[in-house]
Amino acid sequence: MDNENVKKKVMLSGIQPSGDLHLGNYLGAVKNWAELPEQFDCFYFMADLHTLTVRQDPKELRRRSTAQLAQYIACGLDPEKNTLFLQSHVHEHAELGWILNCYTMFGELSRMTQFKDKSARHTDNINGGLFTYPALMAADILLYQADFVPVGEDQKQHCELTRDIAIRFNNLYGETFKVPEPYIPKVGARIMSLSNPASKMSKSDPLGCVFLMDKPEELARKFKRAVTDSDTERCVRFDPENKPGVANLIQIYSSVTGRSFDEIEAEFDGKGYGVFKPAVGEAVIETLRPIREEAERMIADKAYLQQVYTDGAQKASFVARKTLRKVYKKIGLVEKPF
Ligand code: TYM
């Protein structure tokens, strides 16, 4: 068969522009998106609707949404080869999100770790959206009939719920949705905070968080101060249980240099943390430098970014509309005559 006619498998993922992109987002997600072979049909978006579950400064949200697009492109996502768009520009997400709410159980939503974490952190604003968030995420994925969802470890639970919702819906109405699979990297799927290696790196903990747009001096400082461990051994060995700080730095170093854990242990054998920490910092600085420079250049080019997200939303809407129409028909909504 002609290669052109073979339908490509679909990859889809998104990141909330609720803060600037950090090293966890990069190593756990975007880096892998950019490395995916070209035989996939790829959709990547800014999950701006999802950010509304926590109060946002409107001006900042707008700035971060387009800055995130610039960072996606700077990380290697070519807009000619990937469909890049803003979630809110494709209204089918909100529409299918509502429908899937009606096929998602209270008990399932109550078990979601992210809901438990966020509701504990934002006790003054435990809103309905925070609770039903996974149904919108399921809509994001199922609208595009995605085969794979490349995410970090923390999103596995939401991806599994998406599968359950898809299977439930298909059992009720016949084949409607592709049942997707999470696609989680072997290294980098759970990057921990530099200041507290017991919790994952997150924008809500700026001290231990490395941002893609941090300047080299800032990066060097953060890595120099990274918490290692208090044992007397002080050697570079991958032991997440007893040396979580060191294990996290080894993981970061491995992810940016492509070296195996064994090679890294050999490289720093007998050298101690005083040599190891700055070396990790330096490797991260060199990885992020071209990304930051390219993103800064693009953030200034508003017309270009607007063109990219306009084209992206048009392509995405075309696919999303097809699935939504199928869903409306299956569940018994009267077809729109205009
Ligand atoms: P979000 O915005 O919290 O994170 C975006 C991506 O970054 C990964 N990630 C990490 N990976 C490794 N180490 C870390 N410390 C780390 N922190 C974050 C996440 O696993 C994720 O892949 N609900 C999603 C956004 C979303 C989505 C979707 C994703 C909305 N709709 C549809 C996939 C498909 C979220 O809050 O990710």
mmCIF file of C-alpha atoms and ligand atoms in Angstrom:
data_model
loop_
_atom_site.group_PDB
_atom_site.id
_atom_site.type_symbol
_atom_site.label_atom_id
_atom_site.label_comp_id
_atom_site.label_asym_id
_atom_site.label_seq_id
_atom_site.Cartn_x
_atom_site.Cartn_y
_atom_site.Cartn_z
ATOM 1 C CA MET A 1 0.000 0.000 0.000
ATOM 2 C CA ASP A 2 1.095 3.561 -0.677
ATOM 3 C CA ASN A 3 2.679 4.949 2.511
ATOM 4 C CA GLU A 4 0.683 8.161 2.204
ATOM 5 C CA ASN A 5 -2.558 6.223 2.552
ATOM 6 C CA VAL A 6 -1.640 4.402 5.762
ATOM 7 C CA LYS A 7 -3.440 6.149 8.598
ATOM 8 C CA LYS A 8 -0.930 7.374 11.152
ATOM 9 C CA LYS A 9 -1.336 6.620 14.860
ATOM 10 C CA VAL A 10 -2.385 9.672 16.849
ATOM 11 C CA MET A 11 -0.372 11.202 19.722
ATOM 12 C CA LEU A 12 -1.940 13.874 21.883
ATOM 13 C CA SER A 13 -0.982 15.748 25.010
ATOM 14 C CA GLY A 14 -1.346 19.087 26.784
ATOM 15 C CA ILE A 15 0.108 21.193 29.568
ATOM 16 C CA GLN A 16 -1.697 23.724 31.725
ATOM 17 C CA PRO A 17 -0.368 27.272 31.292
ATOM 18 C CA SER A 18 -0.879 27.767 35.018
ATOM 19 C CA GLY A 19 2.802 28.641 35.424
ATOM 20 C CA ASP A 20 5.905 28.809 33.255
ATOM 21 C CA LEU A 21 7.144 25.456 31.934
ATOM 22 C CA HIS A 22 9.591 23.674 34.238
ATOM 23 C CA LEU A 23 12.156 20.925 33.932
ATOM 24 C CA GLY A 24 9.610 18.269 34.995
ATOM 25 C CA ASN A 25 7.269 19.324 32.168
ATOM 26 C CA TYR A 26 10.208 19.233 29.779
ATOM 27 C CA LEU A 27 11.798 15.900 30.749
ATOM 28 C CA GLY A 28 8.521 14.150 31.572
ATOM 29 C CA ALA A 29 6.606 15.411 28.548
ATOM 30 C CA VAL A 30 7.696 17.967 25.906
ATOM 31 C CA LYS A 31 11.183 16.535 25.259
ATOM 32 C CA ASN A 32 9.604 13.197 24.398
ATOM 33 C CA TRP A 33 6.959 14.780 22.206
ATOM 34 C CA ALA A 34 9.711 16.400 20.156
ATOM 35 C CA GLU A 35 11.597 13.112 19.824
ATOM 36 C CA LEU A 36 8.633 11.109 18.620
ATOM 37 C CA PRO A 37 9.026 9.652 15.193
ATOM 38 C CA GLU A 38 7.322 11.326 12.308
ATOM 39 C CA GLN A 39 4.983 8.438 11.623
ATOM 40 C CA PHE A 40 2.580 9.849 14.232
ATOM 41 C CA ASP A 41 -0.116 12.444 13.761
ATOM 42 C CA CYS A 42 0.609 14.747 16.704
ATOM 43 C CA PHE A 43 -1.674 17.182 18.564
ATOM 44 C CA TYR A 44 -0.276 19.294 21.410
ATOM 45 C CA PHE A 45 -2.189 22.041 23.135
ATOM 46 C CA MET A 46 -2.177 24.556 25.976
ATOM 47 C CA ALA A 47 -4.768 23.280 28.458
ATOM 48 C CA ASP A 48 -5.993 26.793 29.291
ATOM 49 C CA LEU A 49 -9.514 25.695 30.288
ATOM 50 C CA HIS A 50 -8.023 23.343 32.850
ATOM 51 C CA THR A 51 -6.161 26.193 34.570
ATOM 52 C CA LEU A 52 -9.479 27.831 35.515
ATOM 53 C CA THR A 53 -9.979 25.219 38.227
ATOM 54 C CA VAL A 54 -7.553 27.362 40.259
ATOM 55 C CA ARG A 55 -7.842 31.186 40.287
ATOM 56 C CA GLN A 56 -5.655 32.786 37.621
ATOM 57 C CA ASP A 57 -4.580 36.352 36.990
ATOM 58 C CA PRO A 58 -6.247 36.944 33.555
ATOM 59 C CA LYS A 59 -3.355 38.988 32.169
ATOM 60 C CA GLU A 60 -0.779 36.449 33.259
ATOM 61 C CA LEU A 61 -2.821 33.543 31.910
ATOM 62 C CA ARG A 62 -2.951 35.212 28.500
ATOM 63 C CA ARG A 63 0.794 35.886 28.547
ATOM 64 C CA ARG A 64 1.698 32.359 29.654
ATOM 65 C CA SER A 65 -0.573 30.686 27.108
ATOM 66 C CA THR A 66 1.257 32.142 24.106
ATOM 67 C CA ALA A 67 4.666 31.996 25.838
ATOM 68 C CA GLN A 68 4.050 28.277 26.316
ATOM 69 C CA LEU A 69 3.405 27.883 22.617
ATOM 70 C CA ALA A 70 6.734 29.620 21.907
ATOM 71 C CA GLN A 71 8.412 27.197 24.320
ATOM 72 C CA TYR A 72 6.798 24.167 22.671
ATOM 73 C CA ILE A 73 8.226 25.272 19.334
ATOM 74 C CA ALA A 74 11.621 26.120 20.864
ATOM 75 C CA CYS A 75 11.724 22.602 22.359
ATOM 76 C CA GLY A 76 11.529 21.199 18.847
ATOM 77 C CA LEU A 77 7.836 20.915 18.043
ATOM 78 C CA ASP A 78 7.715 22.041 14.438
ATOM 79 C CA PRO A 79 4.281 23.612 13.707
ATOM 80 C CA GLU A 80 4.491 22.198 10.187
ATOM 81 C CA LYS A 81 4.612 18.665 11.578
ATOM 82 C CA ASN A 82 2.538 19.001 14.765
ATOM 83 C CA THR A 83 -0.872 20.538 15.364
ATOM 84 C CA LEU A 84 -0.333 23.148 18.095
ATOM 85 C CA PHE A 85 -3.326 24.979 19.518
ATOM 86 C CA LEU A 86 -5.105 26.516 22.490
ATOM 87 C CA GLN A 87 -7.724 24.258 24.063
ATOM 88 C CA SER A 88 -10.265 27.110 24.432
ATOM 89 C CA HIS A 89 -10.119 27.796 20.681
ATOM 90 C CA VAL A 90 -11.640 24.411 19.917
ATOM 91 C CA HIS A 91 -15.045 24.581 21.599
ATOM 92 C CA GLU A 92 -15.644 20.855 21.114
ATOM 93 C CA HIS A 93 -13.443 20.227 24.179
ATOM 94 C CA ALA A 94 -15.903 21.960 26.506
ATOM 95 C CA GLU A 95 -18.884 20.351 24.780
ATOM 96 C CA LEU A 96 -17.621 16.783 24.912
ATOM 97 C CA GLY A 97 -16.337 17.530 28.424
ATOM 98 C CA TRP A 98 -19.893 18.175 29.585
ATOM 99 C CA ILE A 99 -21.168 14.997 27.976
ATOM 100 C CA LEU A 100 -18.419 12.853 29.476
ATOM 101 C CA ASN A 101 -19.187 14.330 32.892
ATOM 102 C CA CYS A 102 -22.410 12.382 32.616
ATOM 103 C CA TYR A 103 -20.490 9.152 32.022
ATOM 104 C CA THR A 104 -17.960 9.610 34.826
ATOM 105 C CA MET A 105 -18.771 8.435 38.330
ATOM 106 C CA PHE A 106 -18.549 10.436 41.538
ATOM 107 C CA GLY A 107 -16.547 7.607 43.132
ATOM 108 C CA GLU A 108 -14.029 7.596 40.275
ATOM 109 C CA LEU A 109 -13.483 11.342 40.506
ATOM 110 C CA SER A 110 -13.156 11.159 44.292
ATOM 111 C CA ARG A 111 -10.221 8.777 43.971
ATOM 112 C CA MET A 112 -8.106 11.095 41.795
ATOM 113 C CA THR A 113 -4.829 11.989 43.509
ATOM 114 C CA GLN A 114 -4.577 15.363 41.770
ATOM 115 C CA PHE A 115 -8.024 16.335 43.101
ATOM 116 C CA LYS A 116 -7.055 15.290 46.617
ATOM 117 C CA ASP A 117 -3.766 17.258 46.424
ATOM 118 C CA LYS A 118 -5.245 20.386 44.904
ATOM 119 C CA SER A 119 -8.314 20.492 47.117
ATOM 120 C CA ALA A 120 -6.013 20.241 50.129
ATOM 121 C CA ARG A 121 -3.904 23.146 48.812
ATOM 122 C CA HIS A 122 -6.812 25.390 47.766
ATOM 123 C CA THR A 123 -9.280 24.882 50.602
ATOM 124 C CA ASP A 124 -10.970 28.231 49.871
ATOM 125 C CA ASN A 125 -11.827 27.241 46.289
ATOM 126 C CA ILE A 126 -12.780 23.566 45.953
ATOM 127 C CA ASN A 127 -14.967 24.178 42.926
ATOM 128 C CA GLY A 128 -16.897 21.788 40.698
ATOM 129 C CA GLY A 129 -14.370 22.139 37.883
ATOM 130 C CA LEU A 130 -11.538 20.934 40.104
ATOM 131 C CA PHE A 131 -13.551 17.807 40.805
ATOM 132 C CA THR A 132 -14.749 17.071 37.246
ATOM 133 C CA TYR A 133 -11.429 18.059 35.622
ATOM 134 C CA PRO A 134 -10.616 14.457 34.505
ATOM 135 C CA ALA A 135 -13.793 14.326 32.375
ATOM 136 C CA LEU A 136 -12.552 17.368 30.433
ATOM 137 C CA MET A 137 -9.157 15.728 30.085
ATOM 138 C CA ALA A 138 -10.858 12.592 28.754
ATOM 139 C CA ALA A 139 -12.668 14.774 26.213
ATOM 140 C CA ASP A 140 -9.338 16.348 25.147
ATOM 141 C CA ILE A 141 -7.966 12.914 24.377
ATOM 142 C CA LEU A 142 -11.004 11.104 22.983
ATOM 143 C CA LEU A 143 -11.994 13.898 20.568
ATOM 144 C CA TYR A 144 -8.875 13.135 18.517
ATOM 145 C CA GLN A 145 -9.168 9.339 18.719
ATOM 146 C CA ALA A 146 -5.675 9.382 20.239
ATOM 147 C CA ASP A 147 -3.727 6.121 20.346
ATOM 148 C CA PHE A 148 -1.062 7.385 22.759
ATOM 149 C CA VAL A 149 -0.882 10.099 25.400
ATOM 150 C CA PRO A 150 2.731 11.042 26.209
ATOM 151 C CA VAL A 151 2.739 12.267 29.821
ATOM 152 C CA GLY A 152 4.721 12.091 33.047
ATOM 153 C CA GLU A 153 3.925 9.566 35.772
ATOM 154 C CA ASP A 154 1.498 11.868 37.650
ATOM 155 C CA GLN A 155 -1.001 11.858 34.755
ATOM 156 C CA LYS A 156 -1.201 8.060 34.512
ATOM 157 C CA GLN A 157 -4.255 7.914 36.765
ATOM 158 C CA HIS A 158 -6.159 10.421 34.607
ATOM 159 C CA CYS A 159 -5.218 8.470 31.470
ATOM 160 C CA GLU A 160 -6.507 5.268 33.034
ATOM 161 C CA LEU A 161 -9.794 6.964 33.905
ATOM 162 C CA THR A 162 -10.008 8.169 30.291
ATOM 163 C CA ARG A 163 -9.704 4.554 29.145
ATOM 164 C CA ASP A 164 -12.463 3.493 31.540
ATOM 165 C CA ILE A 165 -14.755 6.274 30.282
ATOM 166 C CA ALA A 166 -14.067 5.353 26.641
ATOM 167 C CA ILE A 167 -14.751 1.664 27.285
ATOM 168 C CA ARG A 168 -17.946 2.486 29.195
ATOM 169 C CA PHE A 169 -19.213 4.705 26.391
ATOM 170 C CA ASN A 170 -18.275 2.176 23.670
ATOM 171 C CA ASN A 171 -20.078 -0.592 25.566
ATOM 172 C CA LEU A 172 -23.230 1.516 25.759
ATOM 173 C CA TYR A 173 -23.295 2.903 22.208
ATOM 174 C CA GLY A 174 -20.932 0.763 20.109
ATOM 175 C CA GLU A 175 -17.417 1.664 18.895
ATOM 176 C CA THR A 176 -17.142 5.448 19.213
ATOM 177 C CA PHE A 177 -13.793 6.211 20.829
ATOM 178 C CA LYS A 178 -10.317 4.792 20.391
ATOM 179 C CA VAL A 179 -9.172 3.520 23.805
ATOM 180 C CA PRO A 180 -5.870 5.387 24.364
ATOM 181 C CA GLU A 181 -2.725 4.321 26.154
ATOM 182 C CA PRO A 182 -0.468 6.491 28.316
ATOM 183 C CA TYR A 183 3.066 6.755 26.945
ATOM 184 C CA ILE A 184 5.421 7.345 29.859
ATOM 185 C CA PRO A 185 9.204 7.816 29.470
ATOM 186 C CA LYS A 186 11.559 5.347 31.212
ATOM 187 C CA VAL A 187 13.722 8.176 32.590
ATOM 188 C CA GLY A 188 12.349 11.588 33.600
ATOM 189 C CA ALA A 189 8.734 10.580 34.233
ATOM 190 C CA ARG A 190 8.861 11.923 37.785
ATOM 191 C CA ILE A 191 11.342 14.713 38.409
ATOM 192 C CA MET A 192 11.470 15.741 42.051
ATOM 193 C CA SER A 193 11.853 19.166 43.654
ATOM 194 C CA LEU A 194 15.505 20.240 44.069
ATOM 195 C CA SER A 195 14.757 21.599 47.531
ATOM 196 C CA ASN A 196 12.589 18.730 48.706
ATOM 197 C CA PRO A 197 13.238 15.462 46.867
ATOM 198 C CA ALA A 198 10.229 13.864 48.578
ATOM 199 C CA SER A 199 7.792 15.906 46.481
ATOM 200 C CA LYS A 200 7.587 16.231 42.707
ATOM 201 C CA MET A 201 8.926 19.301 40.950
ATOM 202 C CA SER A 202 6.036 21.699 40.523
ATOM 203 C CA LYS A 203 5.374 25.353 39.753
ATOM 204 C CA SER A 204 3.762 25.703 43.174
ATOM 205 C CA ASP A 205 7.192 25.203 44.801
ATOM 206 C CA PRO A 206 9.373 27.847 43.046
ATOM 207 C CA LEU A 207 12.419 27.212 45.280
ATOM 208 C CA GLY A 208 12.884 23.644 44.128
ATOM 209 C CA CYS A 209 11.605 24.251 40.621
ATOM 210 C CA VAL A 210 13.811 24.791 37.562
ATOM 211 C CA PHE A 211 12.044 26.849 34.904
ATOM 212 C CA LEU A 212 12.878 26.529 31.217
ATOM 213 C CA MET A 213 13.266 30.293 31.019
ATOM 214 C CA ASP A 214 15.614 30.593 34.038
ATOM 215 C CA LYS A 215 18.879 32.351 33.198
ATOM 216 C CA PRO A 216 22.136 30.315 33.450
ATOM 217 C CA GLU A 217 23.229 32.044 36.701
ATOM 218 C CA GLU A 218 19.893 31.191 38.303
ATOM 219 C CA LEU A 219 20.131 27.587 37.127
ATOM 220 C CA ALA A 220 23.687 27.223 38.447
ATOM 221 C CA ARG A 221 22.567 28.591 41.814
ATOM 222 C CA LYS A 222 19.574 26.237 42.041
ATOM 223 C CA PHE A 223 21.670 23.143 41.278
ATOM 224 C CA LYS A 224 24.456 24.174 43.635
ATOM 225 C CA ARG A 225 21.883 24.419 46.427
ATOM 226 C CA ALA A 226 20.062 21.193 45.503
ATOM 227 C CA VAL A 227 19.379 18.992 48.513
ATOM 228 C CA THR A 228 21.373 15.772 48.278
ATOM 229 C CA ASP A 229 21.388 13.644 51.398
ATOM 230 C CA SER A 230 22.836 13.647 54.843
ATOM 231 C CA ASP A 231 24.469 10.211 54.904
ATOM 232 C CA THR A 232 28.213 9.999 55.437
ATOM 233 C CA GLU A 233 28.873 8.023 52.278
ATOM 234 C CA ARG A 234 28.527 11.102 50.025
ATOM 235 C CA CYS A 235 29.005 9.141 46.838
ATOM 236 C CA VAL A 236 27.045 9.409 43.590
ATOM 237 C CA ARG A 237 24.950 6.245 43.574
ATOM 238 C CA PHE A 238 21.404 5.661 42.250
ATOM 239 C CA ASP A 239 19.442 4.682 45.348
ATOM 240 C CA PRO A 240 16.026 6.449 45.317
ATOM 241 C CA GLU A 241 15.042 5.025 48.678
ATOM 242 C CA ASN A 242 18.050 6.095 50.736
ATOM 243 C CA LYS A 243 19.420 8.891 48.529
ATOM 244 C CA PRO A 244 16.369 10.484 46.847
ATOM 245 C CA GLY A 245 18.068 13.839 46.185
ATOM 246 C CA VAL A 246 21.060 12.242 44.467
ATOM 247 C CA ALA A 247 18.831 9.809 42.555
ATOM 248 C CA ASN A 248 16.804 12.755 41.254
ATOM 249 C CA LEU A 249 19.944 14.555 40.070
ATOM 250 C CA ILE A 250 21.198 11.355 38.398
ATOM 251 C CA GLN A 251 17.862 11.045 36.648
ATOM 252 C CA ILE A 252 18.033 14.654 35.422
ATOM 253 C CA TYR A 253 21.646 14.232 34.270
ATOM 254 C CA SER A 254 20.802 10.972 32.492
ATOM 255 C CA SER A 255 17.809 12.520 30.809
ATOM 256 C CA VAL A 256 19.694 15.531 29.421
ATOM 257 C CA THR A 257 22.934 13.738 28.471
ATOM 258 C CA GLY A 258 21.517 10.371 27.388
ATOM 259 C CA ARG A 259 24.042 8.589 29.665
ATOM 260 C CA SER A 260 22.973 5.508 31.634
ATOM 261 C CA PHE A 261 22.882 5.467 35.448
ATOM 262 C CA ASP A 262 25.921 3.110 35.470
ATOM 263 C CA GLU A 263 27.926 5.429 33.255
ATOM 264 C CA ILE A 264 27.076 8.362 35.515
ATOM 265 C CA GLU A 265 28.089 6.489 38.677
ATOM 266 C CA ALA A 266 31.401 5.603 36.990
ATOM 267 C CA GLU A 267 31.945 9.194 35.796
ATOM 268 C CA PHE A 268 31.616 10.583 39.328
ATOM 269 C CA ASP A 269 33.225 7.701 41.177
ATOM 270 C CA GLY A 270 35.195 9.155 44.113
ATOM 271 C CA LYS A 271 34.327 12.740 43.159
ATOM 272 C CA GLY A 272 31.640 13.725 45.690
ATOM 273 C CA TYR A 273 28.719 16.102 45.462
ATOM 274 C CA GLY A 274 30.843 19.255 45.150
ATOM 275 C CA VAL A 275 31.758 18.142 41.634
ATOM 276 C CA PHE A 276 28.532 16.312 40.777
ATOM 277 C CA LYS A 277 25.978 19.080 41.481
ATOM 278 C CA PRO A 278 27.634 21.795 39.332
ATOM 279 C CA ALA A 279 28.123 19.234 36.534
ATOM 280 C CA VAL A 280 24.384 18.481 36.492
ATOM 281 C CA GLY A 281 23.697 22.237 36.556
ATOM 282 C CA GLU A 282 26.063 22.799 33.625
ATOM 283 C CA ALA A 283 24.444 20.011 31.553
ATOM 284 C CA VAL A 284 20.990 21.477 32.203
ATOM 285 C CA ILE A 285 22.199 25.015 31.372
ATOM 286 C CA GLU A 286 23.570 23.842 28.018
ATOM 287 C CA THR A 287 20.363 21.934 27.231
ATOM 288 C CA LEU A 288 18.093 24.833 28.089
ATOM 289 C CA ARG A 289 20.181 27.692 26.647
ATOM 290 C CA PRO A 290 19.102 27.266 22.992
ATOM 291 C CA ILE A 291 15.503 26.629 24.069
ATOM 292 C CA ARG A 292 15.346 29.823 26.128
ATOM 293 C CA GLU A 293 17.003 31.928 23.440
ATOM 294 C CA GLU A 294 14.712 30.610 20.709
ATOM 295 C CA ALA A 295 11.607 31.010 22.900
ATOM 296 C CA GLU A 296 12.549 34.613 23.803
ATOM 297 C CA ARG A 297 12.914 35.426 20.131
ATOM 298 C CA MET A 298 9.518 33.910 19.313
ATOM 299 C CA ILE A 299 7.665 35.469 22.245
ATOM 300 C CA ALA A 300 8.527 38.835 20.681
ATOM 301 C CA ASP A 301 7.020 37.696 17.354
ATOM 302 C CA LYS A 302 3.335 37.822 18.275
ATOM 303 C CA ALA A 303 2.104 37.691 14.669
ATOM 304 C CA TYR A 304 3.943 34.424 14.055
ATOM 305 C CA LEU A 305 2.561 32.809 17.196
ATOM 306 C CA GLN A 306 -0.927 33.943 16.312
ATOM 307 C CA GLN A 307 -0.579 32.372 12.870
ATOM 308 C CA VAL A 308 0.560 29.083 14.423
ATOM 309 C CA TYR A 309 -2.293 28.853 16.927
ATOM 310 C CA THR A 310 -4.869 29.900 14.331
ATOM 311 C CA ASP A 311 -3.758 27.205 11.877
ATOM 312 C CA GLY A 312 -3.543 24.702 14.734
ATOM 313 C CA ALA A 313 -7.078 25.399 15.996
ATOM 314 C CA GLN A 314 -8.464 25.062 12.474
ATOM 315 C CA LYS A 315 -6.830 21.675 11.958
ATOM 316 C CA ALA A 316 -7.808 20.487 15.425
ATOM 317 C CA SER A 317 -11.436 21.641 15.051
ATOM 318 C CA PHE A 318 -11.805 19.671 11.863
ATOM 319 C CA VAL A 319 -10.939 16.416 13.643
ATOM 320 C CA ALA A 320 -12.762 17.258 16.885
ATOM 321 C CA ARG A 321 -15.988 18.193 15.104
ATOM 322 C CA LYS A 322 -16.159 14.786 13.430
ATOM 323 C CA THR A 323 -15.981 12.917 16.741
ATOM 324 C CA LEU A 324 -18.412 15.240 18.491
ATOM 325 C CA ARG A 325 -20.975 14.855 15.720
ATOM 326 C CA LYS A 326 -20.711 11.078 16.033
ATOM 327 C CA VAL A 327 -21.225 11.305 19.809
ATOM 328 C CA TYR A 328 -24.263 13.611 19.522
ATOM 329 C CA LYS A 329 -25.873 11.203 17.120
ATOM 330 C CA LYS A 330 -25.188 8.124 19.251
ATOM 331 C CA ILE A 331 -26.603 9.596 22.445
ATOM 332 C CA GLY A 332 -29.779 10.886 20.805
ATOM 333 C CA LEU A 333 -29.292 14.629 20.292
ATOM 334 C CA VAL A 334 -31.115 16.011 17.252
ATOM 335 C CA GLU A 335 -28.727 16.885 14.464
ATOM 336 C CA LYS A 336 -28.185 20.617 13.960
ATOM 337 C CA PRO A 337 -29.774 21.629 10.624
ATOM 338 C CA PHE A 338 -27.434 24.627 10.037
HETATM 339 P P1 TYM B 1 0.410 19.410 33.958
HETATM 340 O O1 TYM B 1 0.134 20.704 33.293
HETATM 341 O O2 TYM B 1 0.414 19.356 35.440
HETATM 342 O O3 TYM B 1 1.791 18.814 33.467
HETATM 343 C C1 TYM B 1 2.123 18.723 32.101
HETATM 344 C C2 TYM B 1 2.987 17.523 31.798
HETATM 345 O O4 TYM B 1 4.200 17.558 32.543
HETATM 346 C C3 TYM B 1 4.336 16.342 33.288
HETATM 347 N N1 TYM B 1 4.954 16.663 34.578
HETATM 348 C C4 TYM B 1 6.044 16.046 35.054
HETATM 349 N N2 TYM B 1 6.799 15.062 34.558
HETATM 350 C C5 TYM B 1 7.867 14.674 35.292
HETATM 351 N N3 TYM B 1 8.191 15.211 36.499
HETATM 352 C C6 TYM B 1 7.443 16.201 37.040
HETATM 353 N N4 TYM B 1 7.775 16.732 38.215
HETATM 354 C C7 TYM B 1 6.296 16.661 36.300
HETATM 355 N N5 TYM B 1 5.365 17.619 36.541
HETATM 356 C C8 TYM B 1 4.536 17.613 35.462
HETATM 357 C C9 TYM B 1 2.912 15.840 33.476
HETATM 358 O O5 TYM B 1 2.873 14.464 33.734
HETATM 359 C C10 TYM B 1 2.286 16.208 32.154
HETATM 360 O O6 TYM B 1 2.592 15.232 31.165
HETATM 361 N N6 TYM B 1 -4.020 17.267 33.290
HETATM 362 C C11 TYM B 1 -2.757 17.603 32.671
HETATM 363 C C12 TYM B 1 -2.911 18.492 31.448
HETATM 364 C C13 TYM B 1 -3.832 17.924 30.432
HETATM 365 C C14 TYM B 1 -3.583 16.826 29.574
HETATM 366 C C15 TYM B 1 -4.758 16.686 28.785
HETATM 367 C C16 TYM B 1 -2.492 15.965 29.395
HETATM 368 C C17 TYM B 1 -5.081 18.391 30.176
HETATM 369 N N7 TYM B 1 -5.633 17.634 29.171
HETATM 370 C C18 TYM B 1 -4.864 15.667 27.827
HETATM 371 C C19 TYM B 1 -2.601 14.963 28.437
HETATM 372 C C20 TYM B 1 -3.775 14.827 27.661
HETATM 373 C C21 TYM B 1 -1.912 18.326 33.689
HETATM 374 O O7 TYM B 1 -2.383 18.912 34.621
HETATM 375 O O8 TYM B 1 -0.578 18.306 33.386
#
